[in-house]
GROMACS .gro file of C-alpha atoms in nm:
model
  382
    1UNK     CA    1   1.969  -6.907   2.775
    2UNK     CA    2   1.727  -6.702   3.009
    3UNK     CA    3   1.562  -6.853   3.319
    4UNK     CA    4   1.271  -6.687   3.409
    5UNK     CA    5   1.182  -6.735   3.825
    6UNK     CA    6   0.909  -6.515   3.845
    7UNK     CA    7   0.598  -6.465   3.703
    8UNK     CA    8   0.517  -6.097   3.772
    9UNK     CA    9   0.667  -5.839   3.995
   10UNK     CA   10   0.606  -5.455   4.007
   11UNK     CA   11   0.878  -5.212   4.181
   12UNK     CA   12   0.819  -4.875   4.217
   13UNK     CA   13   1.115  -4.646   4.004
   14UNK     CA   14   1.220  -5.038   3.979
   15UNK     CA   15   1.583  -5.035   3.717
   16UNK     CA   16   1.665  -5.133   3.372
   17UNK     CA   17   1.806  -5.482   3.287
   18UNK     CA   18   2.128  -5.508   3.459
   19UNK     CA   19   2.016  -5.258   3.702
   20UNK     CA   20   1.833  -5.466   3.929
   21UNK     CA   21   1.994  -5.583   4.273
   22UNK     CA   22   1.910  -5.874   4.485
   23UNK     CA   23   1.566  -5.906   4.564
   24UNK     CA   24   1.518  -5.800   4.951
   25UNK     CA   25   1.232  -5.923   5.207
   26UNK     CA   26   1.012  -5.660   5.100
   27UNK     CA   27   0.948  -5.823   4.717
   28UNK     CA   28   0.999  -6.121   4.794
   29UNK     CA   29   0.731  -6.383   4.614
   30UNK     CA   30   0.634  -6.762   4.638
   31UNK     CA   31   0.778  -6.890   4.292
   32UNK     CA   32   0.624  -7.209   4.355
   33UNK     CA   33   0.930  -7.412   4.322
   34UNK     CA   34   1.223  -7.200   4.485
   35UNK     CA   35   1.429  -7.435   4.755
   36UNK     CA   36   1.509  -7.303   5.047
   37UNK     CA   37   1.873  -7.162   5.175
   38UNK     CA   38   1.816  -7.210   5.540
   39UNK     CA   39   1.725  -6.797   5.540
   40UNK     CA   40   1.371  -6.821   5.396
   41UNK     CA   41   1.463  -6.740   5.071
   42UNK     CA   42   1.403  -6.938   4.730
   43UNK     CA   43   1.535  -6.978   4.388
   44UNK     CA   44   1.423  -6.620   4.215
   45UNK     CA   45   1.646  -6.772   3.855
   46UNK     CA   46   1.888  -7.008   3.837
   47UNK     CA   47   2.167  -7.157   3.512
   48UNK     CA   48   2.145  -7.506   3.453
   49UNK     CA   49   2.442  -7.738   3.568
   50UNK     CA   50   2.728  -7.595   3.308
   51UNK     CA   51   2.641  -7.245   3.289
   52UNK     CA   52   2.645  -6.919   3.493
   53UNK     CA   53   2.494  -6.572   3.460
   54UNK     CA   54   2.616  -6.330   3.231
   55UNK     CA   55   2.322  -6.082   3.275
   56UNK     CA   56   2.062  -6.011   3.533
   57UNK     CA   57   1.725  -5.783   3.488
   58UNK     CA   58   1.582  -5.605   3.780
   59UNK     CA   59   1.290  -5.882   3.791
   60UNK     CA   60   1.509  -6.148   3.844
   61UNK     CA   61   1.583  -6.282   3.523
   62UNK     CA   62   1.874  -6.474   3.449
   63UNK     CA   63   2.071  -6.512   3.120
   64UNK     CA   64   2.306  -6.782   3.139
   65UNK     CA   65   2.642  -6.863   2.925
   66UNK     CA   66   2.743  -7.178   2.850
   67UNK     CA   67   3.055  -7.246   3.023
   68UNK     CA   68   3.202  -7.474   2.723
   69UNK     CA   69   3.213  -7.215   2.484
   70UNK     CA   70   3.366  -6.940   2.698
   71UNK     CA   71   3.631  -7.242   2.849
   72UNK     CA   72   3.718  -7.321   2.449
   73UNK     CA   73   3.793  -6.927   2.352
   74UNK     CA   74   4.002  -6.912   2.667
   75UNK     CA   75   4.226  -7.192   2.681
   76UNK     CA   76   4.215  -7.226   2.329
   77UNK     CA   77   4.322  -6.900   2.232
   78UNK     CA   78   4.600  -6.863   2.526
   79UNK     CA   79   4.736  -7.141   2.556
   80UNK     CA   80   5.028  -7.346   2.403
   81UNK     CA   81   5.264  -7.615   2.442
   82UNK     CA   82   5.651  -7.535   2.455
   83UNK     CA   83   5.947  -7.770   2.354
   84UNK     CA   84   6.325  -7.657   2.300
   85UNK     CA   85   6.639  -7.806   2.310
   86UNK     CA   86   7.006  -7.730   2.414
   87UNK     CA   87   7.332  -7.909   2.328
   88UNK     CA   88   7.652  -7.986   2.622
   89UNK     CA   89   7.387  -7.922   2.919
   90UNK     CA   90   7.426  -8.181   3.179
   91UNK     CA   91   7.241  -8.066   3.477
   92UNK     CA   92   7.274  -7.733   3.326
   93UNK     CA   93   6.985  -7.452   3.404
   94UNK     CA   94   7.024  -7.271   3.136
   95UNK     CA   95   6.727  -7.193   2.902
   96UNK     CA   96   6.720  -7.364   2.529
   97UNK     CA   97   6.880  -7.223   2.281
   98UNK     CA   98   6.634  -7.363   1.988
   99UNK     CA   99   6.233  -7.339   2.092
  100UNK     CA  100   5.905  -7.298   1.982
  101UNK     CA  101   5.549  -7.329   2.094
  102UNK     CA  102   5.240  -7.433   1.959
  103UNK     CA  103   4.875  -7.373   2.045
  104UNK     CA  104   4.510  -7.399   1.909
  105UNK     CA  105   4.494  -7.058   1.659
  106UNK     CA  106   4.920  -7.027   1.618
  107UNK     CA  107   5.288  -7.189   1.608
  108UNK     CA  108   5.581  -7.031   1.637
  109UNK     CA  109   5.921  -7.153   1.557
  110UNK     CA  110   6.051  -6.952   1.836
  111UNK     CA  111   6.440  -6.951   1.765
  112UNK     CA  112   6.660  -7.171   1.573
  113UNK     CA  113   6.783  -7.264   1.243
  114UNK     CA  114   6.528  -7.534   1.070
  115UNK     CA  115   6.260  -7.497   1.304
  116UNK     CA  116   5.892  -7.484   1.170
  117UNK     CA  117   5.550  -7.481   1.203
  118UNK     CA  118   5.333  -7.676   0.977
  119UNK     CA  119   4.941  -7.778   1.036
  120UNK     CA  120   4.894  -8.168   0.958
  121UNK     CA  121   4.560  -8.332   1.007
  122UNK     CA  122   4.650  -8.578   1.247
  123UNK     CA  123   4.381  -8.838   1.382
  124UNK     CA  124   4.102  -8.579   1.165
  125UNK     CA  125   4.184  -8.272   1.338
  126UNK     CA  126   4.396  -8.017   1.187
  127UNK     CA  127   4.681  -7.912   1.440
  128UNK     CA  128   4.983  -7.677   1.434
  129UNK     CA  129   5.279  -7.852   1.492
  130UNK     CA  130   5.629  -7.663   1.614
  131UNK     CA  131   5.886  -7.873   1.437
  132UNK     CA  132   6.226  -7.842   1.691
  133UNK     CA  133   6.495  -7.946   1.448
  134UNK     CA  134   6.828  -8.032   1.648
  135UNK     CA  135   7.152  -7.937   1.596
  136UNK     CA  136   7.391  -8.269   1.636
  137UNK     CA  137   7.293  -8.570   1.795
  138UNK     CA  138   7.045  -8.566   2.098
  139UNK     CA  139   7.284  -8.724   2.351
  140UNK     CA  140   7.403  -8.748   2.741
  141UNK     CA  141   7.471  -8.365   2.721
  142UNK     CA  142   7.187  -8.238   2.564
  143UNK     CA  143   6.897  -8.103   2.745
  144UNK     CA  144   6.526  -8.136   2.588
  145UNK     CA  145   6.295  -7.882   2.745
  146UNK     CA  146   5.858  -7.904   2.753
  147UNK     CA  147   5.635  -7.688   2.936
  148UNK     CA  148   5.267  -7.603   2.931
  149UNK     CA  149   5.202  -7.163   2.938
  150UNK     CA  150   4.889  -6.959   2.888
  151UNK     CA  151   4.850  -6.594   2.863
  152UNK     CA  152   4.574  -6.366   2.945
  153UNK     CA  153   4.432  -6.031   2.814
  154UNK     CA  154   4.365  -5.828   3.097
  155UNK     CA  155   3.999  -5.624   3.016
  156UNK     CA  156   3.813  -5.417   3.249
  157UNK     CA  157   3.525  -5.532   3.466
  158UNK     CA  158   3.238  -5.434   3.327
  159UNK     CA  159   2.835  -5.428   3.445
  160UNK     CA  160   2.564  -5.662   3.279
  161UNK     CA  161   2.468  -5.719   3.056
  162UNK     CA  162   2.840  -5.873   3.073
  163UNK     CA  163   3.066  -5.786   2.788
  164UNK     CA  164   3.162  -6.068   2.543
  165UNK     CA  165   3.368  -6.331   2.767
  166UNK     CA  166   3.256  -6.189   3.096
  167UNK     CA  167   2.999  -6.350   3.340
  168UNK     CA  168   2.853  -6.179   3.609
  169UNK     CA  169   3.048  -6.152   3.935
  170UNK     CA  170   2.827  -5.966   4.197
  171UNK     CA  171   2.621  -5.665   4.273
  172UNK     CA  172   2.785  -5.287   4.375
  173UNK     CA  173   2.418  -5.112   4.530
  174UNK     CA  174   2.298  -5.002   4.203
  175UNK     CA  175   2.424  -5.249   3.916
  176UNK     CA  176   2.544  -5.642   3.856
  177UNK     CA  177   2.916  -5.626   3.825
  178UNK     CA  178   3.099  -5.847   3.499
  179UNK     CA  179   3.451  -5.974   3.531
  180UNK     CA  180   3.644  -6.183   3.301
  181UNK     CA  181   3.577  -6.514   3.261
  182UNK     CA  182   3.916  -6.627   3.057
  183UNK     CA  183   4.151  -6.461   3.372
  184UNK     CA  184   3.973  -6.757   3.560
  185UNK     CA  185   3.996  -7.026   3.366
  186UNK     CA  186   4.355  -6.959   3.291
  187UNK     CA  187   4.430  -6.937   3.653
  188UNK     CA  188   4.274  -7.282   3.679
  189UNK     CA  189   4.509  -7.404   3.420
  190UNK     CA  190   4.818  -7.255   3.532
  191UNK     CA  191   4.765  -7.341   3.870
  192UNK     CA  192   4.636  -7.757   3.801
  193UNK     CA  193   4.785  -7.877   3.490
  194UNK     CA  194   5.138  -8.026   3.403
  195UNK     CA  195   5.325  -8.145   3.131
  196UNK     CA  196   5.521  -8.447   3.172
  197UNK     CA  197   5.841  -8.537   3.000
  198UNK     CA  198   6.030  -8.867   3.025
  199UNK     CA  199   6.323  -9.106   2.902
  200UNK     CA  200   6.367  -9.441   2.887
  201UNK     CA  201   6.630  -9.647   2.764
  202UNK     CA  202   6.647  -9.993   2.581
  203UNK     CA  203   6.229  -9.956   2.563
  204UNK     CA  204   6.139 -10.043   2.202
  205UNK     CA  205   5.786 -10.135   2.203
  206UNK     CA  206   5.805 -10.168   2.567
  207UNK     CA  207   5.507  -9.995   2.860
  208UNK     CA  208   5.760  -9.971   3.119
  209UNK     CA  209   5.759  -9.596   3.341
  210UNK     CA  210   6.034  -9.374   3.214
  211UNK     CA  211   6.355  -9.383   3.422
  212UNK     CA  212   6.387  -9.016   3.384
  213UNK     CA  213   6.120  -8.826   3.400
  214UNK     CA  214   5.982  -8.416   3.544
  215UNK     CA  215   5.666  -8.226   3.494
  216UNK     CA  216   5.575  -7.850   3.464
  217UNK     CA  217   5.307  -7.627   3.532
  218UNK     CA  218   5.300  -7.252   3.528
  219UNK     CA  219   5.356  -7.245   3.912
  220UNK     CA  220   5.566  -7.519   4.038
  221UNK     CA  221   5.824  -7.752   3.822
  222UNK     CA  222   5.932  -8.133   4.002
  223UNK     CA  223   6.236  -8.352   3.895
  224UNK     CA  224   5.979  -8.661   3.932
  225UNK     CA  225   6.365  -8.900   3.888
  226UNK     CA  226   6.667  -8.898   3.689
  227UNK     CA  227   6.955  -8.713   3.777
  228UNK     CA  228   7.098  -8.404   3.589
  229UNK     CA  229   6.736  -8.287   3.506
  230UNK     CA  230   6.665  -7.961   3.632
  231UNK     CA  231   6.343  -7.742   3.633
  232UNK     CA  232   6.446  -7.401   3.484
  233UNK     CA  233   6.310  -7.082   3.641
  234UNK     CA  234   6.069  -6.856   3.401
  235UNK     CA  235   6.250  -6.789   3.178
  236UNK     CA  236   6.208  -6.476   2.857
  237UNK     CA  237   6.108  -6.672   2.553
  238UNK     CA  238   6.050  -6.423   2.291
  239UNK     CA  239   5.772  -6.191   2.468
  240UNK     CA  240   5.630  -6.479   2.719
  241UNK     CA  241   5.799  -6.577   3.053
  242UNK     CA  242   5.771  -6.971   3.058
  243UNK     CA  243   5.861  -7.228   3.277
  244UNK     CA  244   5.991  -7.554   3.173
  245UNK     CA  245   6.155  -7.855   3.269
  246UNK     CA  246   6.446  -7.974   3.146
  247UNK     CA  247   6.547  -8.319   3.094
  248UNK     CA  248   6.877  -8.522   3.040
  249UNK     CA  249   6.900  -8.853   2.861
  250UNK     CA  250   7.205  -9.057   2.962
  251UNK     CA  251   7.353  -9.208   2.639
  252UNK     CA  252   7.252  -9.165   2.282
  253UNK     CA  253   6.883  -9.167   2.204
  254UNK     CA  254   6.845  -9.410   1.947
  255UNK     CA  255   6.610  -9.662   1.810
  256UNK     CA  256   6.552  -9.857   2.101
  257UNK     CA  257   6.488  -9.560   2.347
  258UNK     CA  258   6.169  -9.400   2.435
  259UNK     CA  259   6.064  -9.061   2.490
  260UNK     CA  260   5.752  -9.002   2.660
  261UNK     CA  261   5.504  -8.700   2.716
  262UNK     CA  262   5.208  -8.660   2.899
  263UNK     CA  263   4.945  -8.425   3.049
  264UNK     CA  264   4.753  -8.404   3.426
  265UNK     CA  265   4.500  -8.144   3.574
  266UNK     CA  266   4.458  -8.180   3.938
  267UNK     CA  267   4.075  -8.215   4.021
  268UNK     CA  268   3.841  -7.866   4.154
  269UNK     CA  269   3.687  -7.864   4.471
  270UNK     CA  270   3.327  -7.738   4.415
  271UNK     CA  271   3.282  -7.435   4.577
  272UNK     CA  272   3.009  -7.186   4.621
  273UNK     CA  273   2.755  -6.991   4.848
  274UNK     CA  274   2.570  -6.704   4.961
  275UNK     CA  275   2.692  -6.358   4.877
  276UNK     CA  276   2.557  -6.008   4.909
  277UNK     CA  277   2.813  -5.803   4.744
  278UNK     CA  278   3.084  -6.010   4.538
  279UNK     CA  279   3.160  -6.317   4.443
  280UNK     CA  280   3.538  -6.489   4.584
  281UNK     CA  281   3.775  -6.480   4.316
  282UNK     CA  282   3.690  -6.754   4.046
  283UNK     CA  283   3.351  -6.771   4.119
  284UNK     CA  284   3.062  -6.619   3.977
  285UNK     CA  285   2.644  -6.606   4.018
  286UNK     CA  286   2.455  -6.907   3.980
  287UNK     CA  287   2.123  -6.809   4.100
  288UNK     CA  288   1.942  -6.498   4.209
  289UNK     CA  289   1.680  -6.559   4.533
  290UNK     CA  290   1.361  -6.413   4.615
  291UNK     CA  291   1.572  -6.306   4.962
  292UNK     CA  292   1.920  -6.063   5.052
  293UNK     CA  293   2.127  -6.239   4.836
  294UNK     CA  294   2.260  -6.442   4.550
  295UNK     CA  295   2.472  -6.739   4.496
  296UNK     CA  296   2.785  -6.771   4.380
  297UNK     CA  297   2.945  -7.096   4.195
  298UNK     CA  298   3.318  -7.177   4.099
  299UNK     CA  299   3.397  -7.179   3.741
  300UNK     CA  300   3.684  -7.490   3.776
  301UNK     CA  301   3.483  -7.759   3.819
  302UNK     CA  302   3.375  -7.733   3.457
  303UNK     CA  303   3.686  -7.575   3.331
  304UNK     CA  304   3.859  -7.855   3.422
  305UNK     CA  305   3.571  -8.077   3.311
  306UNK     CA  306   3.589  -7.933   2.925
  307UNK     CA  307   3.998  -7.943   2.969
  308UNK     CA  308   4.013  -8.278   3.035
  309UNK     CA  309   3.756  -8.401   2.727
  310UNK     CA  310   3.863  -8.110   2.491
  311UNK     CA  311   4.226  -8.024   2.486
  312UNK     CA  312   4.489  -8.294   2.368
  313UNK     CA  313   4.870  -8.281   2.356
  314UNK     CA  314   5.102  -8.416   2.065
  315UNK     CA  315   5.399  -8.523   1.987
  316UNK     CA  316   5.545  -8.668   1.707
  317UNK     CA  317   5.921  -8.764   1.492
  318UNK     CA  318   6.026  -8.769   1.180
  319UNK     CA  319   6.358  -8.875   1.037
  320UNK     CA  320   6.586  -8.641   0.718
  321UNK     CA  321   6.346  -8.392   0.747
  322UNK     CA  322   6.619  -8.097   0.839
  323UNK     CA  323   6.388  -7.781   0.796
  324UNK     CA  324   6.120  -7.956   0.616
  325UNK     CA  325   5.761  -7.849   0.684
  326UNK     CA  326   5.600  -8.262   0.593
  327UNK     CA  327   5.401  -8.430   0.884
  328UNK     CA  328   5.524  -8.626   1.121
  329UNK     CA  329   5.580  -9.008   1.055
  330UNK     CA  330   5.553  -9.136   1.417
  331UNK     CA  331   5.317  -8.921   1.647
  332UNK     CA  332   5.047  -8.964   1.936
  333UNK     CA  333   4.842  -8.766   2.154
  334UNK     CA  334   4.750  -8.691   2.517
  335UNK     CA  335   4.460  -8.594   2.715
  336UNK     CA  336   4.385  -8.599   3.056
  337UNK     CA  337   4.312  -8.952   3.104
  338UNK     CA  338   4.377  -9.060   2.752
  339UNK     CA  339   4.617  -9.150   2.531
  340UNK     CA  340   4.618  -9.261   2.130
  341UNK     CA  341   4.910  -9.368   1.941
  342UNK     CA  342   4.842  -9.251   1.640
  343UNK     CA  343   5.112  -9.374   1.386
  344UNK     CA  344   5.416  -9.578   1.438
  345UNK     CA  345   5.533  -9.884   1.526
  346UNK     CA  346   5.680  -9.948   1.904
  347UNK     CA  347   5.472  -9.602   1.980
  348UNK     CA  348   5.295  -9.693   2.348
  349UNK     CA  349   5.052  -9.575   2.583
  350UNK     CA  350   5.073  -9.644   2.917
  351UNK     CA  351   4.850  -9.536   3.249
  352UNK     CA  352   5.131  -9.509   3.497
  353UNK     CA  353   5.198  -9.375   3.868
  354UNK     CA  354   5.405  -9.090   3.826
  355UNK     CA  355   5.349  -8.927   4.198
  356UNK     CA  356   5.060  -8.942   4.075
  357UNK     CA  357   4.833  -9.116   3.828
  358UNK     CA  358   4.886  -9.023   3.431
  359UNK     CA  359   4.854  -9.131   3.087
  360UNK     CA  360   5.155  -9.150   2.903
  361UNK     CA  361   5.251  -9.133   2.565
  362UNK     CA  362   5.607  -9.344   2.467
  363UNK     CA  363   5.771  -9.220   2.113
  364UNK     CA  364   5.962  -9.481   2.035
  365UNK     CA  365   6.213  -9.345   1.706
  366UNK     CA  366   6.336  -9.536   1.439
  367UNK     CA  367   6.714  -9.456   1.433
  368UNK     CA  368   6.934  -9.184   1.588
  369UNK     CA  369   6.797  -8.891   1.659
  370UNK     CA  370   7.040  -8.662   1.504
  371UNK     CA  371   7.058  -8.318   1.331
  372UNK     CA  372   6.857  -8.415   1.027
  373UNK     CA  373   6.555  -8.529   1.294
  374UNK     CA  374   6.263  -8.306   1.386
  375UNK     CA  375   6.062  -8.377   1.725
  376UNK     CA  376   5.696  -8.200   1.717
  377UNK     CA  377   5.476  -8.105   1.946
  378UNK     CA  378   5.117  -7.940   1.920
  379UNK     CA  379   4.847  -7.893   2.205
  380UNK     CA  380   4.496  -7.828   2.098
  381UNK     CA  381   4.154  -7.799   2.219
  382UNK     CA  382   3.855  -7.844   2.005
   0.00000   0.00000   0.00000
């Protein structure tokens, strides 16, 4: 989308598109409908609410990106949703010695005998499931691990017009600077959104909290209650370095147990403002003015806008299926601020206060979950 804030303006030895800087005092023009900054200066272009610039010609011309898109390539093709499991590990910090991830484009089986990764179309959507298939029964001992981890290509800032997933970031003295857009909204991700993991006991059908419960990001893990969970450093898994938490049932997990999952964001503070020279980190132009300067937006407020509406977590159960690649026969899904049980009887969602406020999934399995069971999980953002 271009935005055009000016209706004619002649420079002398004036620069190619992506050439042009701000606009100083001495071209400055009545665009008829500029607002003013406090610093006599108006609007010169300006993105709608959603976008930002990713290229800016030496009249003033802005092209905007749709922030949407560029959030859906980004989290969508970084991130992914981890789940192991490790037997004898009461309070132990050890890593899992089965695990696998899956995310929007891939699945992994990680390591471990059985495990798989299948693509069911769950609720309409097709999503890969990781299929973590245990070895013995899930018991007092046995640690079951989730976590939430993204990964970013580093690229090279560039100058506008921005390359592909780059918006523009500021102006050096003779061209508008790119930088990567995907590097901040992954930071936003790591840095705001968890992955819960609970237990309850005796909960068949029931919306009680979990009595055991944790959460994850990619910065910080908390043992929310239960004792013998533990939040396990990064940790190597395969090429990645993830962080997970790590939680202990106490007893046998059975049919009348619950295990429950969920996902939070923490909400952006909008930020923004005049800049000459660069945007802060996260933030990039909004507008260009008819005065010294530009402003500059933050990009989280609608990253974690498109998270929240967009990218759903799942987990799911299914009984004698040791190595099998079928669907799951209990499952339901997560969002922030959501939750859908999608098949299975006893299956629950719940809005509970966790610290703080999130929507819960409760699995609720039919039977022992043993070494012919298979616990799934998929995260994906359409």
């Amino acid at each position: 989308m271009r935005v055009w804030g000016l209706a004619v303006l002649v420079l002398a030895g004036c620069a190619n598109a992506g050439e042009g800087g701000p606009l100083d005092a001495s071209t400055r023009l009545d665009t008829g409908g500029g607002s003013d900054d406090g610093g006599g200066s108006g609007s010169a272009g300006e993105c709608a609410s959603g976008q930002l610039a990713s290229n800016i010609s030496a009249s003033g011309e802005v092209t905007c990106a749709p922030l949407d898109t560029l959030s859906k390539q980004a989290v969508g093709d970084h991130c992914s949703a981890y789940l192991g499991w490790r037997d004898s590990c009461d309070g132990c910090s050890s890593p899992p010695v089965k695990w696998g991830r899956a995310g929007t484009a891939s699945c992994s089986p990680g390591i471990g005998t059985n495990n798989t990764c299948t693509m069911p179309t769950l609720g309409g959507a097709a999503v890969h499931m990781f299929g973590l298939d245990l070895d013995g029964d899930m018991d007092g001992n046995d640690k079951l691990y989730g976590g939430l981890h993204c990964t970013v290509d580093t690229a090279s800032d560039g100058v506008a017009p921005c390359p592909a997933g780059q918006l523009v970031d500021g102006f050096n003295g003779t061209a508008w600077t790119c930088s990567s857009f995907a590097e901040a909204a992954i930071a936003y991700v790591q840095s705001s959104c968890s992955v819960y993991l609970g237990w309850q006991d005796n909960c068949d059908g029931c919306t009680n909290p979990p009595t055991k419960w944790g959460s994850t990001s990619e910065v910080s893990c908390a043992n929310g209650a239960g004792a013998d969970n533990t939040c396990i450093a990064p940790t190597a898994l395969g090429t990645e370095t993830v962080r997970l938490f790590g939680l202990n049932p106490d007893g046998d997990v059975d049919g009348n147990d619950k295990l429950h999952v969920g996902l939070r964001c923490d909400s952006p503070t909008p930020t923004g403002g005049m800049q000459t020279a660069k945007c802060p980190p996260g933030q990039f132009v909004k507008a260009t003015t008819t005065g010294t300067g530009f402003r500059c937006e933050s990009a989280a407020p609608a990253i974690a806008s498109y998270f929240a509406a967009h990218c759903t977590l799942y987990f799911g159960w299914h009984d004698s299926c040791d190595g099998c690649i079928t669907p799951p026969t209990k499952w339901g899904m997560v969002r922030v601020g959501f939750c859908q049980n999608g098949v299975g009887a006893d299956d629950t969602c719940s809005k509970l206060t966790l610290g703080q406020q999130v929507d819960m999934f409760g699995l609720s399995p039919d039977g022992n979950v043993d070494e012919n069971d298979v616990l799934y999980v998929g995260f994906r953002c359409d």
